[in-house]
Amino acid sequence: GPAKEKKAEAPAAGTTPVVNWRMTTTYPSNLFLIGTLAKRLSDTVRTISDGKVNLKLYEPGVLAPPFETFDAVSYGAVEAGWSTPGYWAGKEPALQLFASVPFGPPAREYLAWFDYGGGKEMFEKIYHKHNIHSIMCGLEPPEASGWFKKEIKSLDDFKGLKIRFFGLGAKVMEEVGAAPQLIAGGEIYQALELGTIDATEYSMPAIDEKLGLYEVAKHYYFPGWHQQSTFFDLMINLQAWNKLTDVQKAQIETACSSNIRYGISEGEAKQVAALKRLEAKGVHIHTWPPEILDGLHKAWDKVAADMAKKDPTFAKAWTSLQAFRKDYKTWSERGYLKE
Amino acid sequence: MTMDFFITYLPFLMFLVLIPLLFSGYPVAFVLGGVGLAFWLLAVGIGLENPHSFFLVVSRIFGSVVSKLVLVAIPMFIFMGTMLERSGVARDLLNTLQLLTRRVPGGLALSVTILGVILAATTGIIGASVVMMTLLALPVMLDRGYDKALATGTIAASGTLGILLPPSIMLVVMADLLQTSAGGLFTAAIGPSLMLAALYMLYILIRTWTKPSLAPPLGAEEAKGQLTVMRIIRSFVPPALLIFVVLGSIFGGFATPTEASGVGALGAVILAALHGKLTFATLKDVVEKSALTTGMLFGLFVGATAFSYVFALLGGNDTILQVMEATGTGPWAVLTVLMIAVFILGFFFDWIEITLIILPVFAPIITKLDFGAHLPDQSTTVVWFAMLMAVNLQTSFLTPPFGFALFYMKGSAPKEVKLGDIYRGIVPFVALQLLGLVTLLIWPDLALWLPRFLGK
Amino acid sequence: MQSLLNAARAFERLSSFIGRLGAWLIVALMLVIITDVTLRHWFVIGSTKLQELEWHLHGGLFLLCLGWAYTKGAHVRIELISERFSARTQAWIELLGCLMLLIPYVIAILHFGVDYTSFSYAFNESSASATGLPDRWIIKGAIVFGFAILGIAGIARALNAIVFLFGGDELGKQTPFSVHHEMEGAS
Ligand code: NA
Ligand code: NA
């Protein structure tokens, strides 16, 4: 609390002022990866700054409700926020392209574009418009495609499917004739159980397993075409960021880099056991047949083209990512073994 | 030194200021908001707080009150209750129930408890069920000469069962924070909910048996000749149909519990029309009365969000956690400290604040506690703990001074009902809650048996 | 003093008018929910927009009614002790409550709420859900509007208290604080 922060400031009255920030988050800190990475960030920054940079973590809702994180940081009510850029589509549609893209790149390619393909510059420019400096600070492996009450055998089976879906993927669902629903988080389980909805997108096996959706929908689909890899970011109020010393900035950036690395390694490592346990519980694990994926991919291309027409910033980021991916093939198709 | 002390206890000072102001008789909603603001200004004044942070109160009004889809059920159930009351449907039913149960002491109160259980199965939002129960049952009970304390206590306690019996938004939030299955908690909550309902009924029976004046029975003269088959059918069928439609829309997979509230509202309008009571004047009257009640209830939400935000901002949550963490080790000590803390916090906060303060920090600790042979196996610790917590949090709605259920009731009760009556009425029911909590502590299978039986 | 009383009446009429109008959103809300359930089940239509409209209506409903509820005395009070106070003491409490609790609180919400809404407007904010509703500033603006009306109801109440305390018997009788006054819906 502020009391302790005040105390901590006194002995450090040397050359660099101690940084005591509040960091609000969109996920409970005990949620695998998406929450634990925020906790890890806070711990790492404190350690490598020798206790001089403190990001005190506040659970969602304690200060800001989860979806108010952006406004809270932008206005300077809190200094920092942990989230994914994908949540802020209502503020800037283009930010969705910096979280996860349907049929988008896997982690290594996504990072290559972000760091060396012009992604980062666009990303920072968009956020700066809103008085936020954001740092990519976590990366999560592919999500599952979701939980379905009935098997999906062809693209036609999506017609009339009541599915809870969020973000760009919801647009794709609409395109193939499904009816995306907005069910309150607290009512998903029961809505699925009672057939109010037929399916829901959720997260990855290590998270899904704990929430028990398999009790009410037995068909679990892969790959998660809508979310091949997902970025998480640390949003910082721009004035607060500008007040940091170069060392402090480097400390936060370094902690975020290390967070990305751990997100990938831990995320990749922990799915196997979870999948096995789910299978043992009688979950039918399916892989989308190529023709369904093709159909969804075509639908996405159309959605992306529509969105690019509506929003110039989205168009710019989308073109950049597409161009990078096209070029990247010259390398990836030669450099990697086909498994 | 003294400054540090002052800063650490500043959030608790908020309560010292709040309580006398509440008893001044100025509206609770505005006292909460005003005191929150005053302490924030004080914190800004002494350099503890940045001058932007009150912004988040607006964010919280939008993010936690306006854009919360589940809260849509509140105005809908209030409208439904007001319409049923105005059209006489509720009165007919309760009068008939009293005729039917005239040989049982406290028959009407017992019927109201059962109504509470049924209503609890349709909504998980306390504001909705307490207001609706108050609108439907309180005037009839008072007309029949019921003791105010007994009537209000019965209604408030039965009305809060909604947050325990599935569907329950509270259990879903807890499942999320404890990373366990919501379905598992739903199944586990059925036992404790029914136990509490049974405790209420037992209490009502004993109280009214020993002191019949609390619940005056119908005189033989009054009852004579009134109870005809036709009357029973006429008073039972419409509300039964409505309950069937609301529950049916949920369990038939047509609607979420939130949406079912809208279905119920329309159902109430149709019933009023069938009763020949639906004129434009009645509709206008019902619309306005429900809107006022809605304004009252959300005024409380909005004030409370400002107050609890400033409390957290000033470090109140941290201090509570520090005190709790400093007390006790070992599974039983940790559990006891947690239960006592939740109960005490319940005097002042609502369930969402308490869960947010406690669960993220204690969830990892709880799952690892080993109660040995007391539980069937280690993995059920979480579910058992969640149920203990849930019963305890349900109680927080009932404990004065801030039992929100009591406020909701006061805001929708007839004028002659004073908050003092309600406070008096709730005390025995809070004791019953504690009895229930202890029973669940001693006998975990009350919650754990059903999930095991169903293989969840 | 007469003019203060007239002003109080005008403010009360305004907050009641807005509240009475807003109250009908309850019927709109009911109809939207029914439409949503029907369309989803029998016509299988994506309903993100309707579901968002539901909470827009619920938000609009209670925000527009906050002030009216104050005018009508519908907000909960703990009258355990205060009911024993004299009418003058109660009027003093109401006046001080308005000036020191309600009105500052409303001003703070308006101050930050205007920023909150204008950012939303400036960046043309829409739903975070790709299939949701545009123009978030409207419902965010409802917070500002609703609190402004609450503030107006508060000022009306404070003026009534002033008239009762300082305006003499004749005028005092026409305020809600007078025992002779028929107080509608007071709690
Ligand atoms: Na319930
Ligand atoms: Na309480």
mmCIF file of C-alpha atoms in Angstrom, chain A residues 103-319:
data_model
loop_
_atom_site.group_PDB
_atom_site.id
_atom_site.type_symbol
_atom_site.label_atom_id
_atom_site.label_comp_id
_atom_site.label_asym_id
_atom_site.label_seq_id
_atom_site.Cartn_x
_atom_site.Cartn_y
_atom_site.Cartn_z
ATOM 1 C CA PHE A 103 -4.283 -18.085 -39.337
ATOM 2 C CA GLY A 104 -1.517 -15.864 -38.077
ATOM 3 C CA PRO A 105 2.151 -16.557 -37.507
ATOM 4 C CA PRO A 106 3.586 -18.892 -34.900
ATOM 5 C CA ALA A 107 5.621 -17.359 -32.079
ATOM 6 C CA ARG A 108 9.029 -17.131 -33.780
ATOM 7 C CA GLU A 109 7.652 -15.534 -36.937
ATOM 8 C CA TYR A 110 5.392 -13.173 -34.984
ATOM 9 C CA LEU A 111 8.377 -11.996 -32.909
ATOM 10 C CA ALA A 112 10.487 -11.581 -36.051
ATOM 11 C CA TRP A 113 7.860 -9.310 -37.569
ATOM 12 C CA PHE A 114 7.360 -7.392 -34.357
ATOM 13 C CA ASP A 115 11.052 -6.765 -33.659
ATOM 14 C CA TYR A 116 12.463 -6.523 -37.182
ATOM 15 C CA GLY A 117 9.544 -6.182 -39.562
ATOM 16 C CA GLY A 118 8.204 -2.811 -38.494
ATOM 17 C CA GLY A 119 5.601 -4.121 -36.051
ATOM 18 C CA LYS A 120 7.013 -2.480 -32.968
ATOM 19 C CA GLU A 121 7.127 1.022 -34.461
ATOM 20 C CA MET A 122 3.484 0.864 -35.502
ATOM 21 C CA PHE A 123 2.518 -0.646 -32.157
ATOM 22 C CA GLU A 124 4.153 2.121 -30.157
ATOM 23 C CA LYS A 125 2.726 4.808 -32.380
ATOM 24 C CA ILE A 126 -0.807 3.523 -31.892
ATOM 25 C CA TYR A 127 -0.460 3.383 -28.124
ATOM 26 C CA HIS A 128 1.291 6.756 -27.873
ATOM 27 C CA LYS A 129 -1.784 8.326 -29.459
ATOM 28 C CA HIS A 130 -3.591 7.222 -26.300
ATOM 29 C CA ASN A 131 -0.901 8.407 -23.912
ATOM 30 C CA ILE A 132 0.330 4.875 -23.300
ATOM 31 C CA HIS A 133 3.742 3.360 -23.818
ATOM 32 C CA SER A 134 3.357 -0.369 -24.214
ATOM 33 C CA ILE A 135 5.953 -3.110 -24.105
ATOM 34 C CA MET A 136 5.370 -6.628 -25.402
ATOM 35 C CA CYS A 137 5.757 -8.670 -22.278
ATOM 36 C CA GLY A 138 4.460 -12.188 -22.757
ATOM 37 C CA LEU A 139 3.739 -14.689 -25.467
ATOM 38 C CA GLU A 140 1.467 -17.668 -25.194
ATOM 39 C CA PRO A 141 1.416 -20.848 -27.322
ATOM 40 C CA PRO A 142 -1.591 -21.764 -29.515
ATOM 41 C CA GLU A 143 -4.994 -21.914 -27.926
ATOM 42 C CA ALA A 144 -7.487 -24.678 -28.522
ATOM 43 C CA SER A 145 -10.232 -24.050 -31.045
ATOM 44 C CA GLY A 146 -12.880 -24.521 -28.404
ATOM 45 C CA TRP A 147 -15.426 -26.809 -26.800
ATOM 46 C CA PHE A 148 -18.283 -28.155 -28.906
ATOM 47 C CA LYS A 149 -21.294 -30.129 -27.777
ATOM 48 C CA LYS A 150 -21.526 -31.887 -31.161
ATOM 49 C CA GLU A 151 -18.928 -32.970 -33.654
ATOM 50 C CA ILE A 152 -18.348 -30.603 -36.564
ATOM 51 C CA LYS A 153 -17.959 -32.618 -39.740
ATOM 52 C CA SER A 154 -18.127 -29.987 -42.436
ATOM 53 C CA LEU A 155 -18.119 -26.240 -42.854
ATOM 54 C CA ASP A 156 -21.909 -26.450 -43.171
ATOM 55 C CA ASP A 157 -22.137 -27.629 -39.566
ATOM 56 C CA PHE A 158 -21.154 -24.108 -38.515
ATOM 57 C CA LYS A 159 -24.394 -22.777 -39.992
ATOM 58 C CA GLY A 160 -26.673 -21.848 -37.139
ATOM 59 C CA LEU A 161 -24.148 -22.848 -34.511
ATOM 60 C CA LYS A 162 -24.560 -20.739 -31.370
ATOM 61 C CA ILE A 163 -20.985 -20.191 -30.303
ATOM 62 C CA ARG A 164 -19.449 -17.890 -27.750
ATOM 63 C CA PHE A 165 -16.593 -16.169 -29.494
ATOM 64 C CA PHE A 166 -14.624 -12.997 -29.004
ATOM 65 C CA GLY A 167 -12.548 -10.803 -31.285
ATOM 66 C CA LEU A 168 -11.587 -11.268 -34.909
ATOM 67 C CA GLY A 169 -12.522 -14.942 -34.787
ATOM 68 C CA ALA A 170 -16.137 -13.947 -34.050
ATOM 69 C CA LYS A 171 -16.240 -12.133 -37.393
ATOM 70 C CA VAL A 172 -15.008 -15.289 -39.122
ATOM 71 C CA MET A 173 -17.676 -17.322 -37.366
ATOM 72 C CA GLU A 174 -20.320 -14.901 -38.564
ATOM 73 C CA GLU A 175 -18.922 -15.189 -42.099
ATOM 74 C CA VAL A 176 -19.373 -18.986 -42.148
ATOM 75 C CA GLY A 177 -22.933 -18.719 -40.881
ATOM 76 C CA ALA A 178 -22.499 -19.287 -37.147
ATOM 77 C CA ALA A 179 -24.225 -17.040 -34.631
ATOM 78 C CA PRO A 180 -21.598 -15.668 -32.266
ATOM 79 C CA GLN A 181 -22.977 -14.988 -28.791
ATOM 80 C CA LEU A 182 -21.912 -12.777 -25.987
ATOM 81 C CA ILE A 183 -22.575 -14.827 -22.874
ATOM 82 C CA ALA A 184 -21.480 -13.305 -19.585
ATOM 83 C CA GLY A 185 -18.295 -15.024 -18.378
ATOM 84 C CA GLY A 186 -20.127 -16.365 -15.374
ATOM 85 C CA GLU A 187 -22.838 -18.022 -17.407
ATOM 86 C CA ILE A 188 -20.778 -19.881 -20.024
ATOM 87 C CA TYR A 189 -20.696 -23.149 -18.156
ATOM 88 C CA GLN A 190 -24.423 -23.344 -17.618
ATOM 89 C CA ALA A 191 -25.300 -21.965 -21.036
ATOM 90 C CA LEU A 192 -23.224 -24.732 -22.579
ATOM 91 C CA GLU A 193 -24.606 -27.367 -20.250
ATOM 92 C CA LEU A 194 -28.213 -26.491 -21.005
ATOM 93 C CA GLY A 195 -27.742 -25.949 -24.711
ATOM 94 C CA THR A 196 -28.352 -22.194 -24.707
ATOM 95 C CA ILE A 197 -25.127 -22.182 -26.733
ATOM 96 C CA ASP A 198 -23.623 -25.065 -28.702
ATOM 97 C CA ALA A 199 -19.977 -24.237 -28.367
ATOM 98 C CA THR A 200 -17.505 -21.855 -26.851
ATOM 99 C CA GLU A 201 -14.009 -20.739 -27.556
ATOM 100 C CA TYR A 202 -11.923 -20.699 -24.413
ATOM 101 C CA SER A 203 -8.219 -21.054 -23.769
ATOM 102 C CA MET A 204 -5.506 -23.718 -23.899
ATOM 103 C CA PRO A 205 -5.599 -27.191 -22.348
ATOM 104 C CA ALA A 206 -3.661 -26.228 -19.212
ATOM 105 C CA ILE A 207 -6.288 -23.580 -18.391
ATOM 106 C CA ASP A 208 -9.405 -25.204 -19.840
ATOM 107 C CA GLU A 209 -8.840 -28.381 -17.871
ATOM 108 C CA LYS A 210 -9.292 -26.642 -14.537
ATOM 109 C CA LEU A 211 -12.526 -24.900 -15.451
ATOM 110 C CA GLY A 212 -14.342 -28.140 -16.158
ATOM 111 C CA LEU A 213 -15.913 -27.264 -19.503
ATOM 112 C CA TYR A 214 -15.344 -30.909 -20.506
ATOM 113 C CA GLU A 215 -18.166 -31.819 -18.159
ATOM 114 C CA VAL A 216 -20.653 -30.106 -20.444
ATOM 115 C CA ALA A 217 -19.082 -30.291 -23.942
ATOM 116 C CA LYS A 218 -17.116 -33.361 -24.903
ATOM 117 C CA HIS A 219 -15.597 -32.309 -28.230
ATOM 118 C CA TYR A 220 -12.373 -30.360 -28.007
ATOM 119 C CA TYR A 221 -10.995 -29.032 -31.280
ATOM 120 C CA PHE A 222 -7.496 -28.181 -32.489
ATOM 121 C CA PRO A 223 -5.663 -26.310 -33.855
ATOM 122 C CA GLY A 224 -6.873 -22.956 -32.576
ATOM 123 C CA TRP A 225 -6.841 -21.273 -35.971
ATOM 124 C CA HIS A 226 -7.993 -18.008 -34.430
ATOM 125 C CA GLN A 227 -5.150 -17.763 -31.930
ATOM 126 C CA GLN A 228 -1.900 -19.417 -32.983
ATOM 127 C CA SER A 229 0.132 -17.319 -30.595
ATOM 128 C CA THR A 230 -0.969 -14.483 -28.390
ATOM 129 C CA PHE A 231 0.972 -11.475 -27.178
ATOM 130 C CA PHE A 232 0.511 -9.908 -23.747
ATOM 131 C CA ASP A 233 1.692 -6.427 -23.019
ATOM 132 C CA LEU A 234 2.636 -4.122 -20.199
ATOM 133 C CA MET A 235 0.911 -0.796 -20.716
ATOM 134 C CA ILE A 236 2.565 2.155 -19.018
ATOM 135 C CA ASN A 237 1.262 5.689 -18.717
ATOM 136 C CA LEU A 238 3.398 7.725 -21.124
ATOM 137 C CA GLN A 239 4.349 10.450 -18.628
ATOM 138 C CA ALA A 240 5.294 7.854 -16.046
ATOM 139 C CA TRP A 241 7.430 6.055 -18.632
ATOM 140 C CA ASN A 242 9.174 9.261 -19.696
ATOM 141 C CA LYS A 243 10.141 9.982 -16.105
ATOM 142 C CA LEU A 244 12.155 6.760 -15.823
ATOM 143 C CA THR A 245 15.919 6.729 -16.134
ATOM 144 C CA ASP A 246 17.458 4.769 -18.994
ATOM 145 C CA VAL A 247 18.554 2.088 -16.548
ATOM 146 C CA GLN A 248 15.039 1.695 -15.204
ATOM 147 C CA LYS A 249 13.611 1.523 -18.695
ATOM 148 C CA ALA A 250 16.147 -1.165 -19.572
ATOM 149 C CA GLN A 251 15.248 -3.104 -16.438
ATOM 150 C CA ILE A 252 11.571 -3.211 -17.365
ATOM 151 C CA GLU A 253 12.294 -4.049 -20.999
ATOM 152 C CA THR A 254 14.679 -6.819 -20.005
ATOM 153 C CA ALA A 255 12.195 -8.321 -17.594
ATOM 154 C CA CYS A 256 9.605 -8.296 -20.381
ATOM 155 C CA SER A 257 11.970 -10.038 -22.806
ATOM 156 C CA SER A 258 12.606 -12.719 -20.255
ATOM 157 C CA ASN A 259 8.848 -13.003 -19.661
ATOM 158 C CA ILE A 260 8.282 -13.704 -23.357
ATOM 159 C CA ARG A 261 10.851 -16.480 -23.284
ATOM 160 C CA TYR A 262 9.224 -18.081 -20.228
ATOM 161 C CA GLY A 263 5.750 -17.736 -21.663
ATOM 162 C CA ILE A 264 6.842 -19.839 -24.607
ATOM 163 C CA SER A 265 8.800 -22.446 -22.663
ATOM 164 C CA GLU A 266 6.318 -22.943 -19.846
ATOM 165 C CA GLY A 267 3.357 -22.712 -22.188
ATOM 166 C CA GLU A 268 4.776 -25.369 -24.484
ATOM 167 C CA ALA A 269 5.822 -27.635 -21.627
ATOM 168 C CA LYS A 270 2.596 -27.769 -19.627
ATOM 169 C CA GLN A 271 0.048 -28.672 -22.314
ATOM 170 C CA VAL A 272 1.011 -32.333 -22.687
ATOM 171 C CA ALA A 273 0.021 -33.473 -19.224
ATOM 172 C CA ALA A 274 -3.172 -31.451 -19.334
ATOM 173 C CA LEU A 275 -4.171 -32.969 -22.670
ATOM 174 C CA LYS A 276 -3.521 -36.455 -21.336
ATOM 175 C CA ARG A 277 -5.661 -35.823 -18.289
ATOM 176 C CA LEU A 278 -8.447 -34.432 -20.433
ATOM 177 C CA GLU A 279 -8.319 -37.487 -22.676
ATOM 178 C CA ALA A 280 -8.483 -39.727 -19.622
ATOM 179 C CA LYS A 281 -11.647 -37.872 -18.602
ATOM 180 C CA GLY A 282 -13.320 -38.932 -21.830
ATOM 181 C CA VAL A 283 -12.857 -35.767 -23.863
ATOM 182 C CA HIS A 284 -12.869 -36.381 -27.626
ATOM 183 C CA ILE A 285 -9.907 -34.492 -28.998
ATOM 184 C CA HIS A 286 -10.309 -33.592 -32.657
ATOM 185 C CA THR A 287 -8.152 -32.046 -35.340
ATOM 186 C CA TRP A 288 -9.907 -29.843 -37.886
ATOM 187 C CA PRO A 289 -9.897 -31.493 -41.324
ATOM 188 C CA PRO A 290 -8.030 -29.450 -43.995
ATOM 189 C CA GLU A 291 -11.195 -28.516 -45.920
ATOM 190 C CA ILE A 292 -12.753 -26.891 -42.846
ATOM 191 C CA LEU A 293 -9.569 -24.975 -42.122
ATOM 192 C CA ASP A 294 -9.466 -23.871 -45.779
ATOM 193 C CA GLY A 295 -13.015 -22.613 -45.566
ATOM 194 C CA LEU A 296 -12.337 -20.702 -42.349
ATOM 195 C CA HIS A 297 -9.161 -19.278 -43.844
ATOM 196 C CA LYS A 298 -11.043 -17.958 -46.896
ATOM 197 C CA ALA A 299 -13.641 -16.426 -44.593
ATOM 198 C CA TRP A 300 -10.908 -14.738 -42.577
ATOM 199 C CA ASP A 301 -9.269 -13.277 -45.702
ATOM 200 C CA LYS A 302 -12.578 -11.684 -46.566
ATOM 201 C CA VAL A 303 -13.072 -10.345 -43.024
ATOM 202 C CA ALA A 304 -9.531 -8.937 -42.954
ATOM 203 C CA ALA A 305 -10.027 -7.210 -46.293
ATOM 204 C CA ASP A 306 -13.291 -5.674 -45.022
ATOM 205 C CA MET A 307 -11.685 -4.458 -41.836
ATOM 206 C CA ALA A 308 -8.727 -2.997 -43.695
ATOM 207 C CA LYS A 309 -11.178 -1.034 -45.843
ATOM 208 C CA LYS A 310 -12.806 0.464 -42.768
ATOM 209 C CA ASP A 311 -9.742 1.429 -40.746
ATOM 210 C CA PRO A 312 -6.525 2.828 -42.269
ATOM 211 C CA THR A 313 -4.376 1.929 -39.243
ATOM 212 C CA PHE A 314 -5.622 -1.620 -39.392
ATOM 213 C CA ALA A 315 -4.882 -1.652 -43.137
ATOM 214 C CA LYS A 316 -1.315 -0.485 -42.587
ATOM 215 C CA ALA A 317 -0.518 -3.078 -39.938
ATOM 216 C CA TRP A 318 -2.266 -5.821 -41.898
ATOM 217 C CA THR A 319 -0.340 -5.022 -45.106
#
